[in-house]
GROMACS .gro file of C-alpha atoms in nm:
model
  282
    1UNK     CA    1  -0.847  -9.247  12.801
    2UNK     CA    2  -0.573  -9.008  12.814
    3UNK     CA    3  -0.628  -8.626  12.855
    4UNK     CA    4  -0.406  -8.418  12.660
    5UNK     CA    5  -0.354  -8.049  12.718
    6UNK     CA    6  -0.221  -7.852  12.380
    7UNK     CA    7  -0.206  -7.469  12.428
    8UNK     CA    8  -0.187  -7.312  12.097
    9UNK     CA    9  -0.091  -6.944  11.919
   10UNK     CA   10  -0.224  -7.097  11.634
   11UNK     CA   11   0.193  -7.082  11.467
   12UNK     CA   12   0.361  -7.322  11.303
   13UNK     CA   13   0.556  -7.433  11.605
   14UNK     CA   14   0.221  -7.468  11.783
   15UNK     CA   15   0.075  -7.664  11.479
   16UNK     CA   16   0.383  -7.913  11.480
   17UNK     CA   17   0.329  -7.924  11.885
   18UNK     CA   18   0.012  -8.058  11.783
   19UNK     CA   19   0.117  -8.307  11.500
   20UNK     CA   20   0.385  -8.462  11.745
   21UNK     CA   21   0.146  -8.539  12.011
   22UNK     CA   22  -0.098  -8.695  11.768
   23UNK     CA   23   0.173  -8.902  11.658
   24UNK     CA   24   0.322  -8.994  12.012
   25UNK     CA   25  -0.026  -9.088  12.112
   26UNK     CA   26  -0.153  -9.255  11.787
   27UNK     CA   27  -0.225  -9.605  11.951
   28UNK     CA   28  -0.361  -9.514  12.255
   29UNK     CA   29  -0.733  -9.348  12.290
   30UNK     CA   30  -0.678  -8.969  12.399
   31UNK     CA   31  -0.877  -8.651  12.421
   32UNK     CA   32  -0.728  -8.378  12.331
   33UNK     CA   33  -0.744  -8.005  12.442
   34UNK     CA   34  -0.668  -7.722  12.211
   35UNK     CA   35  -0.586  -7.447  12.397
   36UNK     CA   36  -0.611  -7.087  12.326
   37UNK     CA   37  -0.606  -6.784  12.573
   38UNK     CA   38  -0.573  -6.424  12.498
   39UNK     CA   39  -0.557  -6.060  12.674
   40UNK     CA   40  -0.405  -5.801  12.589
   41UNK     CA   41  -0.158  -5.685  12.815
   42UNK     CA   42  -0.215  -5.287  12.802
   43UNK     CA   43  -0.501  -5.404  13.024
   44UNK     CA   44  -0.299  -5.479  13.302
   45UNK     CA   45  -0.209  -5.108  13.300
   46UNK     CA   46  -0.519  -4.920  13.241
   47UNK     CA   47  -0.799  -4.780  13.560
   48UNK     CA   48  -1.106  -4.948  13.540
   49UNK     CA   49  -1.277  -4.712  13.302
   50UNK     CA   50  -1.043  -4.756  13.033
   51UNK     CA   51  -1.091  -5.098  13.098
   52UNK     CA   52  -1.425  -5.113  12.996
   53UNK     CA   53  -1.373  -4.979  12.697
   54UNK     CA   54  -1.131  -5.283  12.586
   55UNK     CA   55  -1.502  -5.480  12.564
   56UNK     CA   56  -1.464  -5.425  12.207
   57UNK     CA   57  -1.108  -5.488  12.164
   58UNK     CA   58  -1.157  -5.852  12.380
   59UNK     CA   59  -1.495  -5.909  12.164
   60UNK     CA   60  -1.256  -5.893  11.844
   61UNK     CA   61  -1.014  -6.114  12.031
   62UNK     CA   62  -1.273  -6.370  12.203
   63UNK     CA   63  -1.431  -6.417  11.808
   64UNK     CA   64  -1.077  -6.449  11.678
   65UNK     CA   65  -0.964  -6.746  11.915
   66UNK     CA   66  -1.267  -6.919  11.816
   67UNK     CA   67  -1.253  -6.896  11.483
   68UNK     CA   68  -0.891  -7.034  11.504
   69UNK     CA   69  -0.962  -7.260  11.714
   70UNK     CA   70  -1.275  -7.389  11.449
   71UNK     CA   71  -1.022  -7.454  11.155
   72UNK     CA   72  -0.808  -7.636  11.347
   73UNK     CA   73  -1.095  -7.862  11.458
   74UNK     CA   74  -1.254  -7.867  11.096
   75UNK     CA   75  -0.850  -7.982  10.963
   76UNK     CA   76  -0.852  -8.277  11.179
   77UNK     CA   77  -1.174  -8.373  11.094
   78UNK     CA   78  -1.120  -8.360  10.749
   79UNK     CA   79  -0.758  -8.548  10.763
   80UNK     CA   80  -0.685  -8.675  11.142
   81UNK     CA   81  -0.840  -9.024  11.069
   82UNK     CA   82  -0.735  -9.185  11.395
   83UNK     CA   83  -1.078  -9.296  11.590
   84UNK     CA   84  -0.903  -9.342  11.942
   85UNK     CA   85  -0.849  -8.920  11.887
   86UNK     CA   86  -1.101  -8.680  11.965
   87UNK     CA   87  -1.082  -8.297  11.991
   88UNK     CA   88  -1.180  -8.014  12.202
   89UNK     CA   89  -1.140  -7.642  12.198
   90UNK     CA   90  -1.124  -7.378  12.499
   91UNK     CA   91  -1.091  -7.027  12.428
   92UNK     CA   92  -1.046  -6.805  12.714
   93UNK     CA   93  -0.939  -6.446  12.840
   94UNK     CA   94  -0.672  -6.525  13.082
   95UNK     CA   95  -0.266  -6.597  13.098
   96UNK     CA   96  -0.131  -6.889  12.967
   97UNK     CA   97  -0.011  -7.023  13.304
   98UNK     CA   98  -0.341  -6.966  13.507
   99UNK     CA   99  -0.562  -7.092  13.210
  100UNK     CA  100  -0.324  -7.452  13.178
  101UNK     CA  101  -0.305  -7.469  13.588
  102UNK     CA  102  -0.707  -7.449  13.624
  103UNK     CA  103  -0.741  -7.701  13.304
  104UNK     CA  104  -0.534  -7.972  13.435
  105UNK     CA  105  -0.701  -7.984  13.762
  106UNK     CA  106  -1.089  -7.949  13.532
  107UNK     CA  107  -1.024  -8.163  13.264
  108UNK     CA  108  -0.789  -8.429  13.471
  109UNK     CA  109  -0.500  -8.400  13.223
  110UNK     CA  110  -0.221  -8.608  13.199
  111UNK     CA  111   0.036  -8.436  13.010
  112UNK     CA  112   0.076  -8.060  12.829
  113UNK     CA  113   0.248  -8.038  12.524
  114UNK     CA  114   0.310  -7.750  12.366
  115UNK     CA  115   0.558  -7.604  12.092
  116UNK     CA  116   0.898  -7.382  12.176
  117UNK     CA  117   1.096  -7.191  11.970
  118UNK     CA  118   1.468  -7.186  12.186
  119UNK     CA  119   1.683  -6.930  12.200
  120UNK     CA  120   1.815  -6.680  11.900
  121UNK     CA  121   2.098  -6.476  11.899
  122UNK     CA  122   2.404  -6.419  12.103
  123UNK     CA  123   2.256  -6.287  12.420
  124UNK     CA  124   2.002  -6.570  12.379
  125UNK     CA  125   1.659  -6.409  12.339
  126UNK     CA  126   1.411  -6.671  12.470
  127UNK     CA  127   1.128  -6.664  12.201
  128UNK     CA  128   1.002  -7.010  12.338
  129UNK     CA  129   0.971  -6.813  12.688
  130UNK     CA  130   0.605  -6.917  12.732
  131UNK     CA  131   0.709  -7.269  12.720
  132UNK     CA  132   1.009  -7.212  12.984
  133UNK     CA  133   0.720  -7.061  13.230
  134UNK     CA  134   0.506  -7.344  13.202
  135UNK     CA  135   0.764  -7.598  13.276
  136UNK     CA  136   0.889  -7.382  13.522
  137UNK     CA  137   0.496  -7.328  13.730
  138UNK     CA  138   0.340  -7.691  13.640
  139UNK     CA  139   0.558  -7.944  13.828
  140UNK     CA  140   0.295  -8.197  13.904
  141UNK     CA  141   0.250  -8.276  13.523
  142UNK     CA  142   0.495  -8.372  13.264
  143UNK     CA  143   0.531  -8.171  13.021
  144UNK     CA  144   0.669  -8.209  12.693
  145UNK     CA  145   0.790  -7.963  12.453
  146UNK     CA  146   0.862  -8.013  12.107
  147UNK     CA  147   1.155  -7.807  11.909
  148UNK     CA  148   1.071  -7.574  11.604
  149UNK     CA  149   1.082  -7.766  11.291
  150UNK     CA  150   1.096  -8.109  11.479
  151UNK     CA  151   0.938  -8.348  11.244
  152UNK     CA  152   0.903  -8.677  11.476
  153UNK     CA  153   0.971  -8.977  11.314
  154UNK     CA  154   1.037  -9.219  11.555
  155UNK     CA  155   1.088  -9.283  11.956
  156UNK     CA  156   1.353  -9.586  11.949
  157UNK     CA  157   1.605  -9.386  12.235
  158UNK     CA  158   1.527  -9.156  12.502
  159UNK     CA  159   1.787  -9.024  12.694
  160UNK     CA  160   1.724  -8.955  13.029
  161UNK     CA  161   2.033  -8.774  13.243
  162UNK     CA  162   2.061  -8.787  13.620
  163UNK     CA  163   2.275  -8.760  13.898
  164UNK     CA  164   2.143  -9.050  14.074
  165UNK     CA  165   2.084  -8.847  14.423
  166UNK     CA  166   1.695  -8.852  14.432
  167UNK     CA  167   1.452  -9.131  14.536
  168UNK     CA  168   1.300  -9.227  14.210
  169UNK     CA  169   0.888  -9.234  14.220
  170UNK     CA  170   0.663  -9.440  14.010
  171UNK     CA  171   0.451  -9.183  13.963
  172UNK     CA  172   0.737  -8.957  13.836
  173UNK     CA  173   0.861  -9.196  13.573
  174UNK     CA  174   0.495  -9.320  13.462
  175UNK     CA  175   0.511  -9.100  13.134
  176UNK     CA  176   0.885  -9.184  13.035
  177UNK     CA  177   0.772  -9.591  13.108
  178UNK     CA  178   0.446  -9.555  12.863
  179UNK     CA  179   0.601  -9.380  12.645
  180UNK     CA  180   0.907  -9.651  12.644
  181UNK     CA  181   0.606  -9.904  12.636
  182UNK     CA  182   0.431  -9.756  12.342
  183UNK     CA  183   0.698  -9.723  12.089
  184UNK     CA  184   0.970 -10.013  12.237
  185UNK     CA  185   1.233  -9.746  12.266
  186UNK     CA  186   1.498  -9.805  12.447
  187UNK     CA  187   1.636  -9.518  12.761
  188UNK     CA  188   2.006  -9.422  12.841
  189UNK     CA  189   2.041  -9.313  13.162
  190UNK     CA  190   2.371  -9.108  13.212
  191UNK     CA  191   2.526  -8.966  13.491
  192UNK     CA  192   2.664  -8.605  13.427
  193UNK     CA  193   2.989  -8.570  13.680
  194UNK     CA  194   3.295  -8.394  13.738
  195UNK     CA  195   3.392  -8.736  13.876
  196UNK     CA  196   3.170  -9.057  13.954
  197UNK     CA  197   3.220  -9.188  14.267
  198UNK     CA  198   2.857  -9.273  14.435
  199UNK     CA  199   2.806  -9.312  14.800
  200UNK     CA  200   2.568  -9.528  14.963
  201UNK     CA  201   2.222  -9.326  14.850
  202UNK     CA  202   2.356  -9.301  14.499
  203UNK     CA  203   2.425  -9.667  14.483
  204UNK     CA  204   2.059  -9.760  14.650
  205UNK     CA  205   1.860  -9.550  14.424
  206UNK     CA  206   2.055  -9.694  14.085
  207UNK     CA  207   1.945 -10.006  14.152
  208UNK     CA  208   1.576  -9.854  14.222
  209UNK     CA  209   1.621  -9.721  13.912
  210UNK     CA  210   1.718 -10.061  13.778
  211UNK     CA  211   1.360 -10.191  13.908
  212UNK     CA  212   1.174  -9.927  13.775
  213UNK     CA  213   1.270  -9.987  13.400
  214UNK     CA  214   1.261 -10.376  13.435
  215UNK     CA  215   1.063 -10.431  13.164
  216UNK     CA  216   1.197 -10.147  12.929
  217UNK     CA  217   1.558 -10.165  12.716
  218UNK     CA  218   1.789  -9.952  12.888
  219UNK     CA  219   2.154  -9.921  12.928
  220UNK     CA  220   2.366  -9.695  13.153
  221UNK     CA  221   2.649  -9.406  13.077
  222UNK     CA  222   2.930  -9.182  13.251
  223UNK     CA  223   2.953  -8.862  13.077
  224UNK     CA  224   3.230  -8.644  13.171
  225UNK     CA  225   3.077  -8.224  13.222
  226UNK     CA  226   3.324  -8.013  13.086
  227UNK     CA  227   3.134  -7.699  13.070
  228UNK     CA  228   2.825  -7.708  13.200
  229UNK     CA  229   2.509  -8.004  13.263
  230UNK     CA  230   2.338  -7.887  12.989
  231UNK     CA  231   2.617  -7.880  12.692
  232UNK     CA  232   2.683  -8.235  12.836
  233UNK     CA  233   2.355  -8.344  12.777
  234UNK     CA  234   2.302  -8.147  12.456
  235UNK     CA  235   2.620  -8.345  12.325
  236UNK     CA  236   2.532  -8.625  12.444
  237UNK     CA  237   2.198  -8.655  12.270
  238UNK     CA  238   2.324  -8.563  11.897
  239UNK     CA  239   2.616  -8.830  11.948
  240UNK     CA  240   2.391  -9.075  12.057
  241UNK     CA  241   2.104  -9.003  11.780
  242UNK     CA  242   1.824  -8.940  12.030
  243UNK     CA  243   1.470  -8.895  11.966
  244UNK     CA  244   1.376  -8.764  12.286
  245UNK     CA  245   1.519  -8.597  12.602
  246UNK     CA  246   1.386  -8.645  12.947
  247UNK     CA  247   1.456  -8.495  13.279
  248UNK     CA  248   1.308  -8.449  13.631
  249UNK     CA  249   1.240  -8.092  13.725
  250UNK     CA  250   1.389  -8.182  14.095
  251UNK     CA  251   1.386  -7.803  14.315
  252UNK     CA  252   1.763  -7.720  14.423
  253UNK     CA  253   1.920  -8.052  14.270
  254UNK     CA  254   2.304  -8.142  14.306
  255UNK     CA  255   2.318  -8.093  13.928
  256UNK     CA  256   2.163  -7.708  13.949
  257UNK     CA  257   2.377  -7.658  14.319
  258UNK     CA  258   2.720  -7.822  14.130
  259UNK     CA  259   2.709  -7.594  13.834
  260UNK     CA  260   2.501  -7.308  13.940
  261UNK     CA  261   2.325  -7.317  13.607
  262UNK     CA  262   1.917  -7.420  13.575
  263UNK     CA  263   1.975  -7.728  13.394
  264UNK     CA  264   1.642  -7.774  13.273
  265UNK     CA  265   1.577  -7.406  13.153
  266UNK     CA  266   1.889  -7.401  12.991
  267UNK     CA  267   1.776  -7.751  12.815
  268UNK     CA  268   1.429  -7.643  12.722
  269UNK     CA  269   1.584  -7.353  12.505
  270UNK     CA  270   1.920  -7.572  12.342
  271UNK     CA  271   1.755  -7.930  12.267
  272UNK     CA  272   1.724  -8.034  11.897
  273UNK     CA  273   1.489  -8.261  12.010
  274UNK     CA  274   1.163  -8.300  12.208
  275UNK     CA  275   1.224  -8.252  12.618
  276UNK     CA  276   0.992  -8.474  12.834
  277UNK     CA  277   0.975  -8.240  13.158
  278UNK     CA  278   0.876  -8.542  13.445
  279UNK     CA  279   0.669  -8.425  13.738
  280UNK     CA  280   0.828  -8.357  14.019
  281UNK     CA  281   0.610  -8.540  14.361
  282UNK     CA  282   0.542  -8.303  14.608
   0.00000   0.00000   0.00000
């Protein structure tokens, strides 16, 4: 049984969050969390007093979440027909972060997916920023996050960019390989280089790699950066015709130290399609 974490704002984006997952996971049993948290943030400002009377303001909320919560349940009853899916809802007064930290550790979750907007405008407003903080605090889950308007069709290629200068873990490739498993895709791993000359570590953890995804199609790939890591992966994904990106969220890698850019924040807000964010062993 697989225990998937879904926080919801009850949007569109959140309700096609939700639609991907139950598609990603349709042939293998999973319980799934719906996720809703609420407070509202003058309440970080106010004494104690003025606190108190907010009980009204969080009763409205606490009702509100539920009931939200309810018709999502009461929709998949009525049209989810899968029988290896069931549903749960938690409603709670907290931050998003906190709330999804204390749930993987209570409800033993194996993976959060959740909707994100991306950026808008020229000085690119994050309006997916909730996403970007949850990728950014929970590094020993994956996470996925799925695009606005995504409509998943398919999983035949993931792409999955690296610089081949970290030890590869099972247990930080064990979503991307059952993933791979479930739908036969096949993975493209790239390297992303100014120039691509490996020394001895690079060359030793390629052919770990190699081992890893025995039994899974995969193929490998030089791309050249010309601007940054993340416009290179971004073009490499709509030349290719990917259905899904992945990356390990590595602290202070040679990608993020040879570019100065955070390659996977930057990723989370430009990809056109959904970003598998791979745990990170501690």
């Amino acid at each position: 049984m697989k225990n998937v974490l879904l926080p919801t704002d009850f949007s569109d984006n959140a309700w096609n969050a939700l639609f991907t997952a139950v598609k990603l996971y349709a042939d293998l049993p999973c319980q799934f969390f719906l996720l809703h948290t609420y407070e509202p943030e003058i309440a970080n400002m106010l004494g104690d007093k003025s606190k108190r009377r907010l009980g009204v303001i969080y009763d409205s909320l606490r009702k509100h979440s539920n009931q939200e919560l309810d018709k999502i349940l009461e929709y998949l009853e009525k049209n989810h027909k899968n029988g290896k899916h069931t549903f749960e809802k938690i409603s709670k007064p907290d931050d998003l972060v906190s709330v999804i930290k204390e749930k993987i550790k209570e409800k033993d979750i194996d993976v959060v997916i959740m909707g994100t907007k991306g950026a808008t405008g020229a000085k690119k407003v994050f309006m997916g920023s909730n996403t970007v903080k949850v990728i950014k605090a929970v590094r020993n889950k994956p996470v996925i996050a799925v695009p606005e308007n995504h409509d998943l069709q398919r999983l035949e290629h993931i792409i999955f960019p690296t610089d081949f200068t970290r030890h590869y873990e099972a247990f930080e490739l064990q979503t991307l390989l059952e993933l791979s498993a479930l739908w036969k895709s096949r993975i493209s791993i790239f390297q992303v280089a100014q120039e691509f000359l490996m020394n001895d570590t690079q060359k030793s953890n390629k052919k770990l790699l190699t081992i890893r995804l025995k039994d899974i199609m995969h193929d490998f790939h030089k791309v050249e950066m010309k601007v940054d890591v993340a416009e290179a992966i971004g073009e490499f994904a709509q030349e290719s015709d990917a259905d899904m990106l992945a990356l390990i969220h590595y602290r202070h890698t040679f990608l993020e130290k040879l570019t100065r850019e955070p390659v996977v924040k930057k990723v989370a807000f430009q990809t056109q399609i959904p970003l598998l964010v791979l745990p990170e062993l501690s």
